[in-house]
């Protein structure tokens, strides 16, 4: 497998083994053996011509002598045999059902799944028996009634800047609601700040359903659409340092807000919190606050109807690309130039490509680049630790090893892939049914969404969320929010998170054969498909909402 890492013609190498495997599959079909007919011909013709009931004479010595059987007894025997055959025919459907559903148990006359019976593996869904122990319960409120004070009795108003891309903004909004609850403050509808990378000026109402957001959370937090009219200068919130809280540490505990931020809000009545990226921890806040964050993420934050409807159409088109309805896979391919550069990993490429990437990194990240002498060792270390994005060709090999055939329908959510069509060629050769939202729609259909980059990201988000199988290739907010949401929906949907560290070792092993590689891939990823996982200290709530947002069934 070493050629996958260090040779440029990756497409031809990675495609040979899986394609050969498809050809070899024909060996499973039994061949015709001429000797089989000889075996059947060994039976004398007279035995084949005898009535079928006479063969039962061998079952009992009493009937061995046909002269002992009177005509009356023969008729009785025929009646008994007929009754036995009739009973057998009646019982066939029941036996067939039991064979077709080997994991059905019965309790009080009701057919139930037997948790102790192992189900056969499936490419398209997690085992039923492994996904029934938890259910969503973020909607549950501890007291069951609203305890929101009147607007003039809250601590004051807070306004936050939701920075970054769509998914980073989504997390910031969830945290803003939680912080407002912690401090008993009124939340002003968050601002989606223009980002230097995304270069987008989207407003909250351009992406999310504001009415639903405010109404759904009315029993949790008081939310207003805009800064109150009595406040003299709205721009002061972003320019006056006395109106801004800037010293909030990352992953701050709830107590920090109570001790350090709430007194300032009481004094000034309106305060802006920025920056607000990852400014609230997970295991250092009360469980009901984490449950509230899940309530915001999975229930309160809905995209506007136009986005929801277009995403439904895209998902439907994915399922009906062939003559019959079929499942589809969503692949979040993170191999844009910015991601490749920021990773500081080494990838297959020409000398010209490597020289160009070296200049790019030196320009964009001069402090990390330094003189470049340490980067090769750093790249090797990161790859061993599984911290490098998977290349399209590597993704193709892993998916084929898992058993996905070349006919698999794949929706690709990605920016502009670094290296263009040449880089994508191995993946397209092995999985020709790759499509993007641009290929599923007409130009006119997408024109209405091009005004906001986050609108296009929202379409990708929903189509990936609705897929039968979701595959991530690198970390990030998009992937972890998708995996978390699919877990919250019941763990049944497969969400594959490749073990990049182990895969790097396999790709770099020149002596590993295809069969060994397939076994490694299958065994390693049996538990990396979005199944329930117990949480641990400092766990990421967005990727694993098991507790406190899900409850034991």
Coordinates of C-alpha atoms in Angstrom, one line a residue:
X1 CA 0.0 0.0 0.0
X2 CA 3.0 2.3 0.1
X3 CA 2.4 3.4 -3.5
X4 CA -0.8 5.2 -2.3
X5 CA 1.2 7.7 -0.4
X6 CA 4.3 8.4 -2.4
X7 CA 3.3 7.8 -6.1
X8 CA 1.4 10.3 -8.2
X9 CA -0.6 7.9 -10.3
X10 CA -2.8 7.0 -7.3
X11 CA -5.9 6.3 -9.4
X12 CA -4.5 3.4 -11.3
X13 CA -3.1 1.8 -8.2
X14 CA -6.0 2.1 -5.8
X15 CA -8.5 1.0 -8.4
X16 CA -6.8 -2.2 -9.3
X17 CA -7.4 -4.2 -6.2
X18 CA -11.1 -3.3 -5.7
X19 CA -11.9 -3.8 -9.4
X20 CA -10.1 -7.1 -9.4
X21 CA -12.1 -8.0 -6.3
X22 CA -15.4 -7.4 -8.3
X23 CA -14.1 -9.7 -11.1
X24 CA -13.1 -12.4 -8.6
X25 CA -16.6 -12.3 -7.1
X26 CA -17.7 -14.5 -9.9
X27 CA -15.8 -17.4 -8.4
X28 CA -18.5 -17.6 -5.8
X29 CA -21.0 -18.9 -8.4
X30 CA -21.0 -22.7 -8.4
X31 CA -19.7 -24.3 -11.6
X32 CA -21.5 -27.1 -13.4
X33 CA -19.9 -30.5 -12.7
X34 CA -20.6 -33.2 -15.2
X35 CA -20.2 -35.8 -12.5
X36 CA -23.4 -34.6 -10.8
X37 CA -25.6 -36.2 -13.4
X38 CA -23.8 -39.5 -12.8
X39 CA -24.7 -39.3 -9.1
X40 CA -28.4 -39.0 -9.8
X41 CA -28.3 -41.8 -12.4
X42 CA -27.1 -44.2 -9.8
X43 CA -30.7 -44.6 -8.5
X44 CA -32.5 -47.4 -10.3
X45 CA -35.3 -46.2 -12.5
X46 CA -37.8 -48.5 -10.7
X47 CA -37.3 -46.6 -7.5
X48 CA -38.0 -43.3 -9.2
X49 CA -41.2 -44.7 -10.7
X50 CA -42.6 -46.0 -7.4
X51 CA -45.4 -44.1 -5.7
X52 CA -44.0 -41.6 -3.1
X53 CA -45.9 -43.2 -0.1
X54 CA -44.2 -46.6 -0.7
X55 CA -40.9 -45.0 0.4
X56 CA -42.4 -44.7 3.8
X57 CA -42.3 -48.4 4.2
X58 CA -38.7 -48.1 5.1
X59 CA -39.6 -46.1 8.2
X60 CA -41.3 -49.1 9.9
X61 CA -40.6 -52.8 9.6
X62 CA -44.2 -53.5 10.0
X63 CA -44.8 -52.1 6.5
X64 CA -41.9 -53.9 4.9
X65 CA -44.0 -56.7 3.7
X66 CA -46.7 -55.3 1.3
X67 CA -48.7 -58.5 1.7
X68 CA -49.5 -57.6 5.3
X69 CA -51.3 -54.4 4.4
X70 CA -55.0 -54.8 3.7
X71 CA -56.8 -52.5 1.3
X72 CA -58.6 -50.9 4.2
X73 CA -55.4 -50.3 6.1
X74 CA -53.9 -48.8 3.0
X75 CA -56.7 -46.3 2.7
X76 CA -56.3 -45.3 6.4
X77 CA -52.6 -44.9 5.8
X78 CA -53.2 -42.7 2.8
X79 CA -55.6 -40.5 4.8
X80 CA -53.0 -40.1 7.6
X81 CA -50.3 -39.2 5.2
X82 CA -52.5 -36.7 3.5
X83 CA -53.3 -35.1 6.9
X84 CA -49.6 -34.9 7.7
X85 CA -48.7 -33.3 4.4
X86 CA -51.6 -30.8 4.8
X87 CA -50.3 -29.8 8.3
X88 CA -46.8 -29.4 6.9
X89 CA -48.1 -27.1 4.1
X90 CA -50.0 -24.9 6.6
X91 CA -46.9 -24.5 8.8
X92 CA -44.5 -23.5 6.0
X93 CA -45.4 -19.7 6.1
X94 CA -44.8 -19.6 9.8
X95 CA -41.5 -21.4 9.5
X96 CA -40.5 -19.1 6.7
X97 CA -41.3 -16.0 8.8
X98 CA -39.2 -17.3 11.6
X99 CA -36.3 -18.0 9.2
X100 CA -36.5 -14.5 7.7
X101 CA -36.6 -12.8 11.0
X102 CA -34.2 -14.6 13.2
X103 CA -34.0 -11.8 15.8
X104 CA -37.7 -11.7 16.7
X105 CA -38.7 -12.8 20.2
X106 CA -42.2 -12.9 21.5
X107 CA -43.5 -11.3 24.7
X108 CA -47.2 -11.3 25.6
X109 CA -47.9 -12.3 22.0
X110 CA -46.0 -9.3 20.5
X111 CA -43.0 -9.8 18.2
X112 CA -39.9 -8.0 19.5
X113 CA -36.3 -7.8 18.6
X114 CA -34.1 -10.1 20.6
X115 CA -31.2 -8.0 21.8
X116 CA -29.0 -11.1 22.4
X117 CA -29.2 -12.2 18.7
X118 CA -26.5 -10.7 16.5
X119 CA -27.8 -9.1 13.3
X120 CA -26.0 -9.5 10.0
X121 CA -23.9 -6.4 9.2
X122 CA -25.3 -3.8 6.8
X123 CA -23.6 -1.2 4.6
X124 CA -26.4 1.2 5.1
X125 CA -27.5 1.2 8.7
X126 CA -26.3 0.4 12.2
X127 CA -27.6 -2.7 13.9
X128 CA -31.0 -2.2 15.3
X129 CA -30.1 -4.0 18.6
X130 CA -27.3 -1.5 19.2
X131 CA -29.4 1.7 18.7
X132 CA -32.5 1.2 20.9
X133 CA -31.0 1.9 24.4
X134 CA -31.1 5.7 24.1
X135 CA -33.8 8.2 23.0
X136 CA -33.8 12.0 22.5
X137 CA -34.9 13.9 25.6
X138 CA -33.6 17.5 25.2
X139 CA -37.1 18.8 25.0
X140 CA -37.7 17.8 28.6
X141 CA -37.6 20.7 31.0
X142 CA -36.9 20.0 34.6
X143 CA -39.8 22.0 36.0
X144 CA -42.1 21.7 33.0
X145 CA -43.3 25.3 33.3
X146 CA -41.9 28.7 32.2
X147 CA -39.9 30.6 34.8
X148 CA -39.0 33.6 32.6
X149 CA -39.4 36.9 34.4
X150 CA -40.8 40.0 32.7
X151 CA -38.5 41.8 30.4
X152 CA -37.9 44.7 32.8
X153 CA -37.0 42.3 35.6
X154 CA -34.1 40.4 33.8
X155 CA -30.5 41.2 34.6
X156 CA -30.1 43.2 31.4
X157 CA -29.5 42.6 27.7
X158 CA -26.6 40.7 26.0
X159 CA -25.6 40.8 22.3
X160 CA -23.1 38.4 20.8
X161 CA -21.3 38.2 17.5
X162 CA -21.6 34.8 15.9
X163 CA -18.4 34.6 14.0
X164 CA -17.0 32.2 11.3
X165 CA -18.9 29.9 9.0
X166 CA -22.4 28.7 9.3
X167 CA -21.7 25.8 11.7
X168 CA -19.4 27.9 14.0
X169 CA -22.2 30.5 14.1
X170 CA -24.7 27.8 14.9
X171 CA -22.6 26.7 18.0
X172 CA -22.2 30.3 19.1
X173 CA -26.0 30.8 18.9
X174 CA -26.6 27.8 21.1
X175 CA -24.0 29.0 23.6
X176 CA -25.6 32.5 23.6
X177 CA -28.9 31.1 24.7
X178 CA -27.3 29.1 27.4
X179 CA -25.3 32.1 28.7
X180 CA -28.4 34.2 28.8
X181 CA -30.1 31.5 30.8
X182 CA -27.2 31.3 33.2
X183 CA -27.3 35.0 33.9
X184 CA -31.0 35.5 33.7
X185 CA -30.5 38.0 30.9
X186 CA -32.5 39.0 27.8
X187 CA -30.9 37.9 24.6
X188 CA -30.8 40.2 21.6
X189 CA -31.1 38.2 18.4
X190 CA -27.4 37.3 17.6
X191 CA -25.5 39.0 14.8
X192 CA -23.9 36.8 12.1
X193 CA -20.6 38.6 11.8
X194 CA -19.0 39.0 8.4
X195 CA -16.0 36.7 8.2
X196 CA -12.8 37.5 6.5
X197 CA -12.6 34.0 4.9
X198 CA -16.3 33.5 4.1
X199 CA -16.9 37.2 3.1
X200 CA -20.6 36.9 3.8
X201 CA -23.0 39.5 5.2
X202 CA -25.9 37.1 6.0
X203 CA -28.4 38.1 8.7
X204 CA -30.0 35.7 11.1
X205 CA -33.3 35.9 9.3
X206 CA -31.7 35.0 6.0
X207 CA -30.9 31.6 7.2
X208 CA -33.0 30.7 10.3
X209 CA -36.7 30.9 11.0
X210 CA -36.7 33.7 13.6
X211 CA -40.4 33.3 14.6
X212 CA -39.9 29.6 15.4
X213 CA -36.6 30.3 17.2
X214 CA -38.2 32.9 19.6
X215 CA -41.4 31.0 20.1
X216 CA -39.8 27.6 20.8
X217 CA -37.6 29.1 23.5
X218 CA -40.2 31.4 25.1
X219 CA -40.2 29.2 28.2
X220 CA -36.4 29.1 28.5
X221 CA -35.0 32.5 27.6
X222 CA -36.4 35.9 26.8
X223 CA -35.3 36.8 23.3
X224 CA -35.9 40.2 21.4
X225 CA -35.3 40.9 17.8
X226 CA -33.3 44.1 18.1
X227 CA -31.6 46.5 20.6
X228 CA -34.2 48.4 22.6
X229 CA -35.2 51.8 21.3
X230 CA -34.3 53.5 24.5
X231 CA -30.6 52.7 24.0
X232 CA -29.1 55.9 22.4
X233 CA -26.4 54.7 20.1
X234 CA -26.5 51.1 18.8
X235 CA -23.1 51.3 17.2
X236 CA -21.6 52.0 20.7
X237 CA -22.1 48.3 21.5
X238 CA -19.3 47.4 19.0
X239 CA -17.0 50.4 19.5
X240 CA -17.1 51.3 23.1
X241 CA -14.9 49.1 25.2
X242 CA -17.0 49.9 28.3
X243 CA -19.9 48.2 26.6
X244 CA -18.0 45.1 25.6
X245 CA -16.9 42.0 27.6
X246 CA -13.7 40.7 26.0
X247 CA -11.9 38.8 28.6
X248 CA -14.0 35.6 28.5
X249 CA -11.7 32.6 28.4
X250 CA -12.4 29.6 26.1
X251 CA -14.6 26.9 27.5
X252 CA -15.4 29.1 30.5
X253 CA -17.5 27.5 33.3
X254 CA -20.9 28.8 34.2
X255 CA -19.6 30.3 37.4
X256 CA -17.3 32.6 35.5
X257 CA -20.3 34.3 33.9
X258 CA -22.1 34.7 37.2
X259 CA -19.0 36.1 39.0
X260 CA -17.5 38.3 36.2
X261 CA -20.0 39.1 33.5
X262 CA -23.4 39.4 35.2
X263 CA -22.3 42.3 37.5
X264 CA -21.3 44.3 34.5
X265 CA -24.6 43.6 32.8
X266 CA -26.5 44.8 35.9
X267 CA -24.5 48.0 35.9
X268 CA -24.6 48.8 32.1
X269 CA -27.9 47.1 31.3
X270 CA -26.7 46.3 27.8
X271 CA -23.4 44.5 27.0
X272 CA -21.8 43.0 23.9
X273 CA -19.8 39.7 24.3
X274 CA -17.0 39.3 21.8
X275 CA -15.2 37.3 20.7
X276 CA -17.7 34.5 21.5
X277 CA -16.2 31.4 19.8
X278 CA -16.1 28.4 22.2
X279 CA -16.7 30.6 25.2
X280 CA -18.7 28.1 27.2
X281 CA -17.5 24.7 28.5
X282 CA -19.2 21.4 28.6
X283 CA -18.7 19.5 31.8
X284 CA -18.3 22.6 33.9
X285 CA -21.9 23.8 33.4
X286 CA -25.1 22.4 34.9
X287 CA -26.7 19.5 33.1
X288 CA -29.9 21.5 32.4
X289 CA -27.8 24.1 30.6
X290 CA -26.3 21.5 28.3
X291 CA -29.8 20.1 27.7
X292 CA -30.9 23.6 26.8
X293 CA -28.1 23.9 24.2
X294 CA -29.3 20.7 22.6
X295 CA -32.8 22.0 22.6
X296 CA -31.6 25.1 20.7
X297 CA -29.5 23.0 18.3
X298 CA -31.9 20.2 17.5
X299 CA -35.3 21.9 17.9
X300 CA -35.2 25.7 18.0
X301 CA -32.8 26.4 15.1
X302 CA -34.7 25.6 11.9
X303 CA -33.6 26.8 8.5
X304 CA -36.0 29.0 6.6
X305 CA -38.6 27.1 4.4
X306 CA -36.9 27.9 1.1
X307 CA -33.7 26.1 2.3
X308 CA -35.6 23.2 3.8
X309 CA -37.7 22.7 0.6
X310 CA -34.6 22.8 -1.7
X311 CA -32.7 20.3 0.5
X312 CA -35.7 17.9 0.4
X313 CA -35.6 18.1 -3.4
X314 CA -31.9 17.4 -3.5
X315 CA -32.3 14.4 -1.2
X316 CA -35.2 13.1 -3.3
X317 CA -33.2 13.4 -6.5
X318 CA -30.3 11.6 -4.9
X319 CA -32.6 8.6 -4.0
X320 CA -34.1 8.5 -7.5
X321 CA -31.1 8.9 -9.8
X322 CA -31.6 5.3 -11.0
X323 CA -34.8 3.6 -12.2
X324 CA -35.6 2.5 -8.6
X325 CA -35.3 4.2 -5.3
X326 CA -31.9 3.7 -3.8
X327 CA -29.9 4.7 -0.6
X328 CA -27.2 7.3 -1.0
X329 CA -24.0 8.3 0.8
X330 CA -23.0 11.9 1.7
X331 CA -19.2 12.6 1.7
X332 CA -17.9 15.7 3.4
X333 CA -14.6 16.0 1.5
X334 CA -12.3 18.5 3.1
X335 CA -9.4 19.1 0.7
X336 CA -9.6 22.7 -0.2
X337 CA -6.4 24.7 -0.7
X338 CA -6.8 26.5 2.6
X339 CA -7.3 23.2 4.5
X340 CA -4.3 21.6 2.9
X341 CA -2.1 24.5 3.6
X342 CA -3.3 25.0 7.2
X343 CA -2.7 21.3 7.9
X344 CA 1.0 21.5 7.2
X345 CA 0.8 17.9 6.0
X346 CA 2.6 16.5 3.0
X347 CA 0.6 15.1 0.1
X348 CA 1.2 13.4 -3.2
X349 CA 2.0 16.0 -5.9
X350 CA 4.4 17.3 -8.5
X351 CA 7.4 19.4 -7.6
X352 CA 5.6 22.5 -8.9
X353 CA 2.6 21.8 -6.7
X354 CA 4.8 21.4 -3.6
X355 CA 6.8 24.6 -4.4
X356 CA 3.5 26.5 -4.8
X357 CA 2.1 25.2 -1.5
X358 CA 5.4 26.1 0.2
X359 CA 5.0 29.7 -0.9
X360 CA 1.4 29.8 0.1
X361 CA 2.1 28.5 3.6
X362 CA 5.0 31.0 4.0
X363 CA 2.7 33.9 3.0
X364 CA -0.4 32.9 5.0
X365 CA 1.2 31.5 8.2
X366 CA 4.7 33.0 8.5
X367 CA 5.0 32.4 12.2
X368 CA 4.3 28.7 11.9
X369 CA 6.3 28.4 8.7
X370 CA 9.5 30.0 10.1
X371 CA 12.3 28.8 7.8
X372 CA 10.5 25.6 6.8
X373 CA 13.3 23.3 8.0
X374 CA 11.1 21.6 10.6
X375 CA 8.0 21.0 8.4
X376 CA 8.9 17.6 7.0
X377 CA 9.3 16.0 10.4
X378 CA 6.1 17.8 11.5
X379 CA 4.2 16.5 8.5
X380 CA 5.3 12.9 9.3
X381 CA 4.3 13.2 12.9
X382 CA 0.9 14.6 12.1
X383 CA 0.2 11.9 9.6
X384 CA 1.1 9.2 12.1
X385 CA -1.3 10.8 14.6
X386 CA -4.1 10.9 12.1
X387 CA -4.3 14.7 11.9
X388 CA -4.0 15.1 8.1
X389 CA -7.0 15.3 5.8
X390 CA -7.7 12.3 3.7
X391 CA -7.0 12.6 0.0
X392 CA -9.8 11.7 -2.4
X393 CA -8.0 8.6 -3.6
X394 CA -7.5 7.4 0.0
X395 CA -11.2 7.9 0.7
X396 CA -12.0 5.8 -2.4
X397 CA -9.8 2.9 -1.3
X398 CA -11.3 2.9 2.3
X399 CA -14.9 2.9 1.0
X400 CA -14.2 0.0 -1.4
X401 CA -12.5 -1.9 1.4
X402 CA -15.7 -1.4 3.5
X403 CA -17.6 -3.1 0.8
X404 CA -19.4 -0.2 -1.0
X405 CA -19.7 -1.1 -4.7
X406 CA -18.8 1.3 -7.5
X407 CA -22.5 1.9 -8.2
X408 CA -22.9 3.7 -4.9
X409 CA -24.6 7.0 -5.2
X410 CA -22.5 9.7 -3.5
X411 CA -23.4 13.3 -2.7
X412 CA -20.2 15.3 -2.3
X413 CA -20.2 18.3 0.0
X414 CA -17.0 20.2 -0.6
X415 CA -15.4 23.4 -1.5
X416 CA -13.0 23.7 -4.5
X417 CA -10.8 20.6 -4.2
X418 CA -7.1 21.4 -4.2
X419 CA -5.6 19.8 -7.4
X420 CA -8.9 19.9 -9.3
X421 CA -10.0 17.1 -11.5
X422 CA -6.6 15.3 -11.4
X423 CA -6.9 15.0 -7.6
X424 CA -10.5 13.8 -7.9
X425 CA -9.8 11.3 -10.6
X426 CA -9.1 8.2 -8.4
X427 CA -12.3 8.8 -6.5
X428 CA -14.4 9.3 -9.6
X429 CA -12.9 6.3 -11.3
X430 CA -13.8 4.0 -8.4
X431 CA -17.2 5.7 -7.7
X432 CA -18.5 7.2 -11.0
X433 CA -21.8 8.2 -9.4
X434 CA -20.4 11.3 -7.6
X435 CA -22.6 14.4 -7.7
X436 CA -22.7 17.9 -6.1
X437 CA -25.6 20.2 -5.6
X438 CA -24.6 22.1 -8.7
X439 CA -24.9 18.9 -10.8
X440 CA -28.3 18.0 -9.2
X441 CA -29.9 21.4 -9.9
X442 CA -30.2 24.0 -12.6
X443 CA -28.4 27.3 -12.4
X444 CA -31.7 29.1 -11.9
X445 CA -32.6 26.9 -8.9
X446 CA -29.4 27.8 -7.1
X447 CA -29.3 31.5 -8.1
X448 CA -31.6 32.4 -5.2
X449 CA -29.1 30.8 -2.7
X450 CA -25.9 32.3 -4.1
X451 CA -26.5 35.6 -2.5
X452 CA -25.4 34.1 0.8
X453 CA -22.5 31.6 1.1
X454 CA -24.1 30.3 4.3
X455 CA -27.3 29.4 2.3
X456 CA -25.3 27.0 0.1
X457 CA -23.6 25.6 3.2
X458 CA -27.1 25.0 4.7
X459 CA -28.1 23.0 1.7
X460 CA -25.1 20.8 2.0
X461 CA -25.8 20.4 5.7
X462 CA -29.3 19.2 5.3
X463 CA -28.6 16.8 2.4
X464 CA -25.8 15.2 4.4
X465 CA -28.1 15.0 7.5
X466 CA -30.8 13.2 5.5
X467 CA -28.3 10.7 3.8
X468 CA -28.3 7.0 4.6
X469 CA -24.6 7.0 5.3
X470 CA -22.4 10.1 6.1
X471 CA -18.7 9.9 5.7
X472 CA -16.3 12.6 7.1
X473 CA -12.7 12.9 5.9
X474 CA -11.4 15.5 8.4
X475 CA -12.5 17.3 11.6
X476 CA -14.5 20.5 11.8
X477 CA -17.8 21.9 13.0
X478 CA -19.7 20.7 9.9
X479 CA -18.8 17.1 10.4
X480 CA -19.3 17.0 14.2
X481 CA -22.6 18.7 14.1
X482 CA -23.9 16.3 11.4
X483 CA -22.7 13.2 13.4
X484 CA -24.2 14.6 16.6
X485 CA -27.5 15.3 15.0
X486 CA -27.7 11.8 13.4
X487 CA -26.9 10.3 16.8
X488 CA -29.6 12.4 18.4
X489 CA -32.0 11.1 15.8
X490 CA -31.5 7.6 17.1
X491 CA -28.1 6.2 16.1
X492 CA -29.6 4.1 13.4
X493 CA -28.1 6.2 10.6
X494 CA -24.5 5.4 9.9
X495 CA -21.9 8.2 10.3
X496 CA -18.5 6.9 9.4
X497 CA -15.4 8.6 11.1
X498 CA -12.3 7.0 9.5
X499 CA -9.4 6.2 11.7
X500 CA -6.8 8.3 9.9
X501 CA -3.9 7.3 12.1
X502 CA -4.4 3.6 11.4
X503 CA -5.1 4.2 7.7
X504 CA -1.8 6.1 7.4
X505 CA 0.1 3.0 8.7
X506 CA -1.7 0.7 6.3
X507 CA -1.2 3.0 3.3
X508 CA 2.5 3.2 4.2
X509 CA 3.0 -0.6 4.5
X510 CA 4.6 -2.0 1.3
X511 CA 3.9 -5.6 2.3
X512 CA 0.2 -5.3 3.2
X513 CA -2.0 -7.2 0.7
X514 CA -5.6 -6.2 -0.2
X515 CA -7.2 -8.9 1.8
X516 CA -5.3 -7.9 5.0
X517 CA -6.1 -4.2 4.3
X518 CA -9.8 -5.0 3.9
X519 CA -9.9 -6.9 7.2
X520 CA -8.1 -4.0 9.0
X521 CA -10.6 -1.5 7.6
X522 CA -13.7 -3.5 8.5
X523 CA -12.6 -4.5 12.0
X524 CA -11.4 -1.0 12.8
X525 CA -14.5 0.8 11.8
X526 CA -17.1 -1.5 13.3
X527 CA -17.5 0.9 16.2
X528 CA -16.8 4.1 14.3
X529 CA -20.2 4.5 12.7
X530 CA -22.1 6.8 15.0
X531 CA -23.1 4.2 17.6
X532 CA -23.9 5.3 21.2
X533 CA -20.7 6.2 23.1
X534 CA -20.4 7.1 26.8
X535 CA -19.3 10.7 27.4
X536 CA -16.1 11.6 29.2
X537 CA -14.6 14.8 30.8
X538 CA -14.3 17.6 28.3
X539 CA -16.3 15.7 25.7
X540 CA -17.7 17.6 22.7
X541 CA -21.4 18.0 23.2
X542 CA -22.0 18.7 19.5
X543 CA -20.5 15.5 18.3
X544 CA -21.8 13.3 21.1
X545 CA -25.1 14.5 22.7
X546 CA -25.6 11.2 24.6
X547 CA -25.8 12.8 28.0
X548 CA -27.6 14.8 29.2
X549 CA -29.5 15.3 25.9
X550 CA -30.5 11.6 25.5
X551 CA -32.1 9.3 28.1
X552 CA -32.0 5.6 28.6
X553 CA -35.1 3.9 27.1

